[in-house]
Short mmCIF file of C-alpha atoms in Angstrom, two decimals:
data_model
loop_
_atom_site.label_atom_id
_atom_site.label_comp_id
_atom_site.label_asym_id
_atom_site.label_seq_id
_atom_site.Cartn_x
_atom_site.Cartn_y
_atom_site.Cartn_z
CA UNK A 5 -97.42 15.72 -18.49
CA UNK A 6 -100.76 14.72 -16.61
CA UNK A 7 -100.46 14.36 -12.92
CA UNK A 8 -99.77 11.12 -11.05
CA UNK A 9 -100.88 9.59 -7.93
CA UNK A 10 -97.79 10.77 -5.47
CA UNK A 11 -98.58 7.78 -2.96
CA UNK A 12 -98.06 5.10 -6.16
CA UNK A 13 -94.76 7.53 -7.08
CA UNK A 14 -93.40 7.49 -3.56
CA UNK A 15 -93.95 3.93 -2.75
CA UNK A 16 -90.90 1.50 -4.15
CA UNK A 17 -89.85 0.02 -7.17
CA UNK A 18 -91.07 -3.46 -6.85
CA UNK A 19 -88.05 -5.20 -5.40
CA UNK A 20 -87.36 -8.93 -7.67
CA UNK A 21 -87.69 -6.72 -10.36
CA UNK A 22 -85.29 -4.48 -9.00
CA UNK A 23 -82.91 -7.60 -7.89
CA UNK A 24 -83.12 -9.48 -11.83
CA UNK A 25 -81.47 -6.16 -13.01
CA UNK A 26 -78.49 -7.17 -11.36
CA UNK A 27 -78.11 -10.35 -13.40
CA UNK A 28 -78.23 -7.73 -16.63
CA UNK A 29 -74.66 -7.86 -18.23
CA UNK A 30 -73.31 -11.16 -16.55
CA UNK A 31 -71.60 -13.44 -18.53
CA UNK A 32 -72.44 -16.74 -18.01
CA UNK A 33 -69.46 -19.10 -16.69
CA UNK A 34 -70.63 -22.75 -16.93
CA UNK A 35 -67.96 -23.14 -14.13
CA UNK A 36 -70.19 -21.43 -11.48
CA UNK A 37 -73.81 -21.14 -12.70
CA UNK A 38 -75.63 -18.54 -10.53
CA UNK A 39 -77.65 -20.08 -7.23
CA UNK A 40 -81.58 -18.91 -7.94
CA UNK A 41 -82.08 -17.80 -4.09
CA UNK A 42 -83.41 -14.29 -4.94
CA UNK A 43 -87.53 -14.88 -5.84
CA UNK A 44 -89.34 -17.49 -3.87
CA UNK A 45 -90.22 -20.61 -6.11
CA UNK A 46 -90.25 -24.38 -5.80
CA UNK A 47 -87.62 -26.14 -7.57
CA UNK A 48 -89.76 -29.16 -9.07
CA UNK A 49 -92.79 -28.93 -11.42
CA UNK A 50 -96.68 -29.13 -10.41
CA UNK A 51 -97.27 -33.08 -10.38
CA UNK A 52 -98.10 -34.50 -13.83
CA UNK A 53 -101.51 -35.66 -12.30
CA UNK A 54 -102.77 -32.06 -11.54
CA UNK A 55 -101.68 -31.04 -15.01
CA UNK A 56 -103.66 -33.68 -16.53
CA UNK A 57 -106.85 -32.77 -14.92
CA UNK A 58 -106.28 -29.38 -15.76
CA UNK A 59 -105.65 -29.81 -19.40
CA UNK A 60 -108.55 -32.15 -19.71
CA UNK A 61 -110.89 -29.34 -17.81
CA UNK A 62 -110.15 -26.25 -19.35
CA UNK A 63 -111.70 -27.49 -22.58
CA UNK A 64 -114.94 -28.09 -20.85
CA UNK A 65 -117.65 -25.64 -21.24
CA UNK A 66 -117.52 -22.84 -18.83
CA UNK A 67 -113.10 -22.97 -17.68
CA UNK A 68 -113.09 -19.98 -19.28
CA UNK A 69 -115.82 -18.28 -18.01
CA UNK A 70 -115.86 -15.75 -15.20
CA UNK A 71 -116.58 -18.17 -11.78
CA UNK A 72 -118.32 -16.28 -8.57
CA UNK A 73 -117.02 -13.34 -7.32
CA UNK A 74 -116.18 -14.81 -4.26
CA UNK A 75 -114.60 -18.26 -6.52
CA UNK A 76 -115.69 -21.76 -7.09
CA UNK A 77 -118.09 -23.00 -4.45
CA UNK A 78 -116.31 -26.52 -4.25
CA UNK A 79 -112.88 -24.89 -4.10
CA UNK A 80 -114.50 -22.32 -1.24
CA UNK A 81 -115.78 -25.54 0.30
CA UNK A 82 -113.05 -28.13 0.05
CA UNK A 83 -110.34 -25.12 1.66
CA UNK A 84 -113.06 -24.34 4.32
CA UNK A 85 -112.72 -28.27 5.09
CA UNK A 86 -108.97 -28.35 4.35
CA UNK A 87 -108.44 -25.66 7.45
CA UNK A 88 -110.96 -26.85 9.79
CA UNK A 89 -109.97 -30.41 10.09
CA UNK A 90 -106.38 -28.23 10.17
CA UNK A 91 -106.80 -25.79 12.57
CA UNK A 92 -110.39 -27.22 14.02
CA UNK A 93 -113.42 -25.00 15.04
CA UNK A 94 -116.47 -25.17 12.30
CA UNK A 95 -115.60 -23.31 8.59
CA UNK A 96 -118.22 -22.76 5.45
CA UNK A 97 -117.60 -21.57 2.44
CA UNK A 98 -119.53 -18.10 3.55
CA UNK A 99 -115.96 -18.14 5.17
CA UNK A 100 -114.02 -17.79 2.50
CA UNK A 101 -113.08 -16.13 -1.16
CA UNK A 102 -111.02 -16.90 -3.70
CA UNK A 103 -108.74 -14.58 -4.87
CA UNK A 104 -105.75 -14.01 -7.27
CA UNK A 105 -103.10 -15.03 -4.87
CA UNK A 106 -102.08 -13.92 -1.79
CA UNK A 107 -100.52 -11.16 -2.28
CA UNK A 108 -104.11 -9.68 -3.87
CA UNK A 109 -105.89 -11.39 -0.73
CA UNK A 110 -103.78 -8.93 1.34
CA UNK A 111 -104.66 -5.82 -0.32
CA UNK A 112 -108.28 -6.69 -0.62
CA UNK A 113 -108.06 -7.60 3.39
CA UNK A 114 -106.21 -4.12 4.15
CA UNK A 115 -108.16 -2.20 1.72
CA UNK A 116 -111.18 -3.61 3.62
CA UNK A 117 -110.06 -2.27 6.68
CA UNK A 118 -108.60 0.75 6.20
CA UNK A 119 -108.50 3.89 4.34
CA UNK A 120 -105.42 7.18 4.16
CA UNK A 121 -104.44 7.96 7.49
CA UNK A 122 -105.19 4.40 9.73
CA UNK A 123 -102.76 2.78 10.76
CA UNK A 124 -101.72 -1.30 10.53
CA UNK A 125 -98.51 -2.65 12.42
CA UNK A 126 -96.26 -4.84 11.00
CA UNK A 127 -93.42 -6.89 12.54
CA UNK A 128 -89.94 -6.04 11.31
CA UNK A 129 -88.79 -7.53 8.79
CA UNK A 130 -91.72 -7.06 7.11
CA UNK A 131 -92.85 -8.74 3.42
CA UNK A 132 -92.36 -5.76 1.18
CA UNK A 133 -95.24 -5.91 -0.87
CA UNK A 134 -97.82 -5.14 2.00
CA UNK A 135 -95.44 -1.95 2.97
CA UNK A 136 -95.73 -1.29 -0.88
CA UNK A 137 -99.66 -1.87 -0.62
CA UNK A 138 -99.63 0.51 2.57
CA UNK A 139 -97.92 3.22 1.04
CA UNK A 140 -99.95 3.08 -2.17
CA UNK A 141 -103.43 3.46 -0.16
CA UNK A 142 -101.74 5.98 2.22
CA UNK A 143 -102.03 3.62 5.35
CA UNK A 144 -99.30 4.41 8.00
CA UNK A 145 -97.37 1.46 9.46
CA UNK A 146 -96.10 0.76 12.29
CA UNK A 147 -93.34 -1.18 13.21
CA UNK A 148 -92.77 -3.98 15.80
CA UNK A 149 -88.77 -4.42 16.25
CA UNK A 150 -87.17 -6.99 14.91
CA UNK A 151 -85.69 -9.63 17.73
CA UNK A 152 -83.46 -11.99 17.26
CA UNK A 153 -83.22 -11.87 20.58
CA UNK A 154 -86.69 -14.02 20.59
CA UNK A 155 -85.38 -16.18 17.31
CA UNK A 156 -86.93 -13.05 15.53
CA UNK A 157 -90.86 -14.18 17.07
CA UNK A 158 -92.57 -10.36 17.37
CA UNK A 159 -93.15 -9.65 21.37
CA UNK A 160 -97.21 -9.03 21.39
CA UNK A 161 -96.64 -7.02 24.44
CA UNK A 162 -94.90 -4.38 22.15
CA UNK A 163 -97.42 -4.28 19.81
CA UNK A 164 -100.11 -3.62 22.34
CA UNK A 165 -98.19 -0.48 23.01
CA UNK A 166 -98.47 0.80 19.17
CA UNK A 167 -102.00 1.01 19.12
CA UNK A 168 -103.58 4.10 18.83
CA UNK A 169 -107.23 5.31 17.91
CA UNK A 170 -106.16 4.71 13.99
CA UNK A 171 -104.98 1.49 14.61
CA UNK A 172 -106.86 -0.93 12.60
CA UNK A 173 -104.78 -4.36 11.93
CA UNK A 174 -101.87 -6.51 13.14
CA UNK A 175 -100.06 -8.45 10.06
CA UNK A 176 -98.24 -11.52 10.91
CA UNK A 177 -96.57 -13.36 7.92
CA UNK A 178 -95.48 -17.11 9.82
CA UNK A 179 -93.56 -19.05 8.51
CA UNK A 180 -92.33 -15.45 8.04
CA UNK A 181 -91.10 -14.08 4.94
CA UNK A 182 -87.91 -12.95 4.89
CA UNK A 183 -86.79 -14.82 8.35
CA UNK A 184 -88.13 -18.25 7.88
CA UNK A 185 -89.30 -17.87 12.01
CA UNK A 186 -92.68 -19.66 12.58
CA UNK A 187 -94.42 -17.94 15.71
CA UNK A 188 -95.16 -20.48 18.39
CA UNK A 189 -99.01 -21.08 18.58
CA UNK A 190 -99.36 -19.15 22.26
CA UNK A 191 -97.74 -16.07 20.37
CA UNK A 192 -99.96 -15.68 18.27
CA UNK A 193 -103.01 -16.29 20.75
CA UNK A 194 -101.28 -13.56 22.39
CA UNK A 195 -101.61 -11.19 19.16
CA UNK A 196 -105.20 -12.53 18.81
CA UNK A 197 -106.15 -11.57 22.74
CA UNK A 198 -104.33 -7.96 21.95
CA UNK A 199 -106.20 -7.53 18.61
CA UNK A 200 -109.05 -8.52 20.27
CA UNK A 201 -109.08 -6.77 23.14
CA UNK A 202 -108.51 -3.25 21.49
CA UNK A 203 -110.95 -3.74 18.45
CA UNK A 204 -108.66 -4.34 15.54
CA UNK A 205 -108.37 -7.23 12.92
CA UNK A 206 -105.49 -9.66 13.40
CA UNK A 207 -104.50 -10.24 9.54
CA UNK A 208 -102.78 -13.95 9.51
CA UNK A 209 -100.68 -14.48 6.35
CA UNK A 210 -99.85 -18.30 6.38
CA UNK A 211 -98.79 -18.91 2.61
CA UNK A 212 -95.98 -21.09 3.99
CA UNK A 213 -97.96 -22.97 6.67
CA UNK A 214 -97.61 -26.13 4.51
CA UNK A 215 -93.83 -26.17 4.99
CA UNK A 216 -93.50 -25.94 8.70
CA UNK A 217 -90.93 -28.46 9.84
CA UNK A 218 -94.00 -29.78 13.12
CA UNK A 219 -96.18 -31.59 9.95
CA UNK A 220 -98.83 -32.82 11.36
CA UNK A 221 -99.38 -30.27 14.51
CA UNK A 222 -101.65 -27.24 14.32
CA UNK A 223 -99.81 -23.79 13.57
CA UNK A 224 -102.77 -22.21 15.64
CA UNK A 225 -105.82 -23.09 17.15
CA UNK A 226 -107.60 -19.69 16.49
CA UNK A 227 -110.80 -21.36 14.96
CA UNK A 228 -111.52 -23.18 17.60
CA UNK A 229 -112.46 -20.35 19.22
CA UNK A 230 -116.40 -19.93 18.52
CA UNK A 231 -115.53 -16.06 18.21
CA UNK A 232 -113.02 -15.83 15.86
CA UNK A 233 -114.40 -14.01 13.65
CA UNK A 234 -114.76 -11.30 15.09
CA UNK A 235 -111.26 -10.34 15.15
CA UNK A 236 -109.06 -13.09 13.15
CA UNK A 237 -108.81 -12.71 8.64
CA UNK A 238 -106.22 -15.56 8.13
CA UNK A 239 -104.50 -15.52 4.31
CA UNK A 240 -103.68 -18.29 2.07
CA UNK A 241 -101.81 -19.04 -0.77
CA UNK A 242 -102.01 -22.11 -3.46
CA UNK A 243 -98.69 -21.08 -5.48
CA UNK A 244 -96.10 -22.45 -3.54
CA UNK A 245 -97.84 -25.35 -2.34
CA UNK A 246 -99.20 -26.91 -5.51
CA UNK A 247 -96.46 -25.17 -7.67
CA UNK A 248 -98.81 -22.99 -9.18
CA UNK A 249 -96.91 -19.47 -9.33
CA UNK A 250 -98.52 -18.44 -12.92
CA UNK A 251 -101.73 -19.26 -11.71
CA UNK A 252 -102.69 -16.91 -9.41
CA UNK A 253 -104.72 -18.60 -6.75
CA UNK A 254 -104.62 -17.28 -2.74
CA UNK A 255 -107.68 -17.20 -0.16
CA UNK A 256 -109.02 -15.37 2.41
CA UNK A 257 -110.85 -16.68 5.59
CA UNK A 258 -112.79 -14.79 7.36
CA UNK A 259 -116.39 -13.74 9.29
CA UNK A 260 -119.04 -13.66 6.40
CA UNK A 261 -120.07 -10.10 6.66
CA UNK A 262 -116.11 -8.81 6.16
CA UNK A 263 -116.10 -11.38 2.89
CA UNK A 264 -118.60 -9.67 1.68
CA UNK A 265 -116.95 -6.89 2.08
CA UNK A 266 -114.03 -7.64 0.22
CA UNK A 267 -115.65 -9.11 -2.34
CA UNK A 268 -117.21 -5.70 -3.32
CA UNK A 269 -113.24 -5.00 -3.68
CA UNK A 270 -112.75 -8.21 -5.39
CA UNK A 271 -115.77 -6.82 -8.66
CA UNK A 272 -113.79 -4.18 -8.94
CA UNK A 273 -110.39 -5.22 -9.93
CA UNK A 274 -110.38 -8.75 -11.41
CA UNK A 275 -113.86 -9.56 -11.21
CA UNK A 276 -113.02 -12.89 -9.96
CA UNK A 277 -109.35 -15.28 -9.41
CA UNK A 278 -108.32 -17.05 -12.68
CA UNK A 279 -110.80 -19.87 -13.42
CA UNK A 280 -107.90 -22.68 -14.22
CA UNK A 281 -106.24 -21.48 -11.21
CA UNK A 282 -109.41 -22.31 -9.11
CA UNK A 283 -109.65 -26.07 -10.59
CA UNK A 284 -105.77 -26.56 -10.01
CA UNK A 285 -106.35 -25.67 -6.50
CA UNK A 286 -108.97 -28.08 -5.97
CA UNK A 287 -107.91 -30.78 -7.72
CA UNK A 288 -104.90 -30.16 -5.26
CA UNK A 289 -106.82 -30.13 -2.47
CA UNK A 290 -108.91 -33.20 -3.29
CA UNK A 291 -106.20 -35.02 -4.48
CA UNK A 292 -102.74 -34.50 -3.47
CA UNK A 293 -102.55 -34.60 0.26
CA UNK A 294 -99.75 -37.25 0.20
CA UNK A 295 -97.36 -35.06 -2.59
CA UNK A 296 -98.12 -31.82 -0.60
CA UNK A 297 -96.41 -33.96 2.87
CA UNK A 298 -93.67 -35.79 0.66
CA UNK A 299 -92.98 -31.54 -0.32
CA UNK A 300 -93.11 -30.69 3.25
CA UNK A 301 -90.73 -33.54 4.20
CA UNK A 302 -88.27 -32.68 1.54
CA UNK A 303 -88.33 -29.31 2.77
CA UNK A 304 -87.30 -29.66 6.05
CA UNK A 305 -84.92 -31.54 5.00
CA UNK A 306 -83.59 -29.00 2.88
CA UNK A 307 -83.94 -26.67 6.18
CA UNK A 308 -81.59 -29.46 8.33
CA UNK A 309 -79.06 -28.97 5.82
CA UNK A 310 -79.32 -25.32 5.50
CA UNK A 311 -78.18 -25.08 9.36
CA UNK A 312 -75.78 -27.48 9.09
CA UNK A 313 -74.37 -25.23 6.37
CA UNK A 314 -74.52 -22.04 8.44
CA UNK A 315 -72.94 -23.65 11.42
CA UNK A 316 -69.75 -23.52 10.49
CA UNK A 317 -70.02 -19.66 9.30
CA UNK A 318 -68.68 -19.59 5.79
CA UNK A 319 -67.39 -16.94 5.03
CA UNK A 320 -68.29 -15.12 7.62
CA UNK A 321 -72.04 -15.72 6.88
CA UNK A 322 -74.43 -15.95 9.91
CA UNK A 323 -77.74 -17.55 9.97
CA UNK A 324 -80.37 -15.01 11.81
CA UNK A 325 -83.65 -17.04 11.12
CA UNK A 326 -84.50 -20.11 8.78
CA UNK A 327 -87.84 -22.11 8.23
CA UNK A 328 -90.36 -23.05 5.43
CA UNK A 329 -88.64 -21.22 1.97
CA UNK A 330 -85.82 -18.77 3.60
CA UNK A 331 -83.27 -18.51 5.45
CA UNK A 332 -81.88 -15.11 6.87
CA UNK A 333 -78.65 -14.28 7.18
CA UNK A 334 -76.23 -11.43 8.64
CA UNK A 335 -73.24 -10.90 6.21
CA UNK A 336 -69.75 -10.08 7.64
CA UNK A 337 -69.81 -6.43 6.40
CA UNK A 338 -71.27 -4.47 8.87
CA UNK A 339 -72.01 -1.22 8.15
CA UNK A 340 -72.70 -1.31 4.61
CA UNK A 341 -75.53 -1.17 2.65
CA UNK A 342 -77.26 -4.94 2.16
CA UNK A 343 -77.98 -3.67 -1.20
CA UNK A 344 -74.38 -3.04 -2.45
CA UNK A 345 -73.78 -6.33 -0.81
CA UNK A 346 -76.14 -8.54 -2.38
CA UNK A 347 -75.25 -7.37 -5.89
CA UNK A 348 -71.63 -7.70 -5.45
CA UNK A 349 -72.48 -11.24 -4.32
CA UNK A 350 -74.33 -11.94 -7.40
CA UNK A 351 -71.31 -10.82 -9.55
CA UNK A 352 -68.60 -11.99 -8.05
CA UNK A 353 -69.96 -15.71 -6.73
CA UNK A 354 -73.13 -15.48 -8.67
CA UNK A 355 -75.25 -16.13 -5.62
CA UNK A 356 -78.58 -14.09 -6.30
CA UNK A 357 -80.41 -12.94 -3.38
CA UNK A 358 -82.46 -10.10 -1.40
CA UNK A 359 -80.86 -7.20 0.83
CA UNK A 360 -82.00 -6.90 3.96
CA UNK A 361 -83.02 -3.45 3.21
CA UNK A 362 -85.85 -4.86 1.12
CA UNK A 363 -87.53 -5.82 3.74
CA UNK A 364 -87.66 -2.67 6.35
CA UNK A 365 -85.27 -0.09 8.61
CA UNK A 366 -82.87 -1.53 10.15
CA UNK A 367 -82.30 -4.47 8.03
CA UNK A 368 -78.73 -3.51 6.45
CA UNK A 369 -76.76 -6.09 8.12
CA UNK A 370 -78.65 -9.09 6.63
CA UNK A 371 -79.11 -11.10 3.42
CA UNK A 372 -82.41 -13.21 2.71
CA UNK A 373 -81.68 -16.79 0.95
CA UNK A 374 -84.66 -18.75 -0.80
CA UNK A 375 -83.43 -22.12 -0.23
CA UNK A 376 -86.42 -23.63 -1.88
CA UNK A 377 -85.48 -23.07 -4.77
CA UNK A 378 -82.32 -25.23 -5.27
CA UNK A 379 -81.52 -28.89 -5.92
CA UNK A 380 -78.81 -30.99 -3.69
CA UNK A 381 -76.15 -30.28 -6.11
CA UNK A 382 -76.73 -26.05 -6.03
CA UNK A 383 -76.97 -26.42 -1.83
CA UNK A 384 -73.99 -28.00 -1.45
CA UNK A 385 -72.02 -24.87 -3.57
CA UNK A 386 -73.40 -22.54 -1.27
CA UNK A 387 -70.72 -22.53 1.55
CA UNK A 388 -67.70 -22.57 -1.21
CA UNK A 389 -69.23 -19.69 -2.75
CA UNK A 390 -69.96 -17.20 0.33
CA UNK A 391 -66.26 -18.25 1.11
CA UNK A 392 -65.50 -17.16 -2.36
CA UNK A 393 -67.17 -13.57 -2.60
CA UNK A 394 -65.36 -13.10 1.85
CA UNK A 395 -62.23 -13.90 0.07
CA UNK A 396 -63.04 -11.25 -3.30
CA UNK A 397 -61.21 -8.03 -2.66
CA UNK A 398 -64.42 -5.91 -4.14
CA UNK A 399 -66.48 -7.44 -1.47
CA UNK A 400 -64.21 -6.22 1.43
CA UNK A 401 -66.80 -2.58 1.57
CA UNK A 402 -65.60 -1.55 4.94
CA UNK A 403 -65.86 -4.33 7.01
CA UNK A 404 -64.35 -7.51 5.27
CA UNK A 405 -63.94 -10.36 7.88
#
């Protein structure tokens, strides 16, 4: 057999992939229909309006021709507009590239950066597909502790003290993903003045800004600052926002010459983002400003509720962290393994979800919950059910409460 790369081998299996073999051999019981809260997705549709544009554009000559490396120079320009009047500060469209969702705009950003043997920190719990990106390229992380002490907000004054000569990126994920926790805006000025200070990027993944409960207030006010770009790469995501999973469409923002940069990367792997994806997005962003709040609204809603649940501890259940899409939460078996956990959960109260051990060391005790993606009627089966797999005798593991 032909050799491998080992750093592909040794990295993990990708994780929701892993999780949806759980749900292999279940029988279905109409009785107790299993609660989606494993994958991230928005439980309603993309609005019929943006469908109908899209349907009527992608028979028009050139949808389904390559666009600009870099994307569609309205889309570049309408999101350059969409975060300055935002976040403030002047934006272009030399600011920013398309890409094919976030998760892309990420590696492209890191790969930009770094090469085998630098070194990026992330905050614990970190999103597992940037450790999986990481370990691919051979980049070392390092890890900020998780607090919940702090409501699970990253201390910046710990990070300071993991930076070394290699050192060449801070990742923050707020809203975060797994814990929900959005950083308060002087945190992350803190992260900035660190990153700054020391001559590293400070890599800002907000694909969940649109759901903070504060509509209305700035998450950040990092492009005000006439400098920004020399240390700040902020990250974007359309999917959740505009419903547009399939599509593919993310962003990055950031200093002209480090676009450029990564959109030598870009060439090389997809060429460009998906050209539908590109005139969903904008057609979102032109047109749907009201929808994307009514979203935002509902959401928080959803997150109100989700607290109320939690605050009565069913089953045992503890809420660690909750905002935007997730909420994270410590199950009563301490001591053993999240994994074995969440897939007895599945099977015996058919809730679906992530183990804490997805998402970094140290993460055993605790559960993630996508909220997002239920309805009223799925929410309000949540506390019988986690009362329902305390109460199952397989569940008990060696610490049943």
């Amino acid at each position: 057999m032909f050799a491998m790369n080992p750093m592909v081998a040794g990295a993990i299996e990708p994780p929701i992939a892993e999780a949806d073999g759980w749900l292999d051999g279940l029988v279905p019981d109409p009785a107790r229909p299993i609660l989606p809260m494993a994958q991230a997705v928005p439980a309603y549709p993309p609005p019929d309006d943006l469908l109908d544009d899209l349907a009527a554009r992608i028979r028009r000559p050139g949808s389904s021709r390559y666009t600009a490396i870099t994307g569609v120079p309205d889309l570049r320009a309408a999101l350059a507009g969409h975060m300055q009047d935002e976040y403030g500060g002047v934006l272009q469209a030399a600011n920013v590239l398309i890409s094919a969702g976030c998760n892309q705009a990420f590696c492209l950003a890191i790969s930009a950066l770094a090469g085998p043997g630098d070194e990026v920190i992330l905050p614990l719990p970190y999103y597992f597909n940037h450790q999986m990106w990481l370990d691919m390229q051979g980049i070392v992380a390092r890890y900020l502790p998780f607090r919940p002490d702090r409501g699970g907000v990253p201390d910046p004054a710990e990070a300071a003290l993991l930076i070394g000569p290699r050192t060449r990126a801070i990742v923050l994920v707020t809203p975060n993903n797994p814990t929900g926790t959005v950083y308060p805006p002087e945190v992350i000025a803190a992260f900035r003045d660190i990153a700054r200070a020391r001559g590293i990027a400070l890599v800002l993944d907000e694909t969940y800004k649109d759901f903070r409960e504060e509509g209305g207030v700035p998450a950040h006010h990092l492009f005000g600052d006439p400098e920004w770009g020399e240390t700040v790469i902020q990250l974007y995501s359309f999917s959740k926002v505009y419903c547009l999973t399939g599509h593919r469409v993310g962003s990055i923002i950031a200093d002209p010459t480090f676009i450029a940069r990564a959109a030598k990367i870009m060439d090389t792997l997809a060429i460009c983002a998906p050209h539908t994806g590109q005139i969903a997005a904008l057609y979102g962003l032109r047109n749907l400003d009201a929808w994307r709040e009514a979203n935002r609204r509902t959401m928080a809603a959803r997150l109100d509720r989700v607290r109320a649940i939690f605050a009565d501890r069913p089953g045992g259940f503890e809420l660690a962290g909750a905002g935007a899409y997730f909420a994270y939460v410590r199950h009563p078996w301490p001591g053993r393994p999240a994994a074995e956990v969440a897939r007895d959960l599945v099977r015996e109260a058919r809730v679906h979800c992530l183990p804490g051990s997805m998402f970094g060391p140290g993460q055993e005790d605790y559960l993630r919950l996508a909220f997002a993606n239920l309805g009223e009627a799925a929410l309000a089966a949540l506390p019988e059910r986690l009362a329902f797999a305390n109460a199952a005798p397989s569940m008990a593991g060696s610490g049943h409460v």
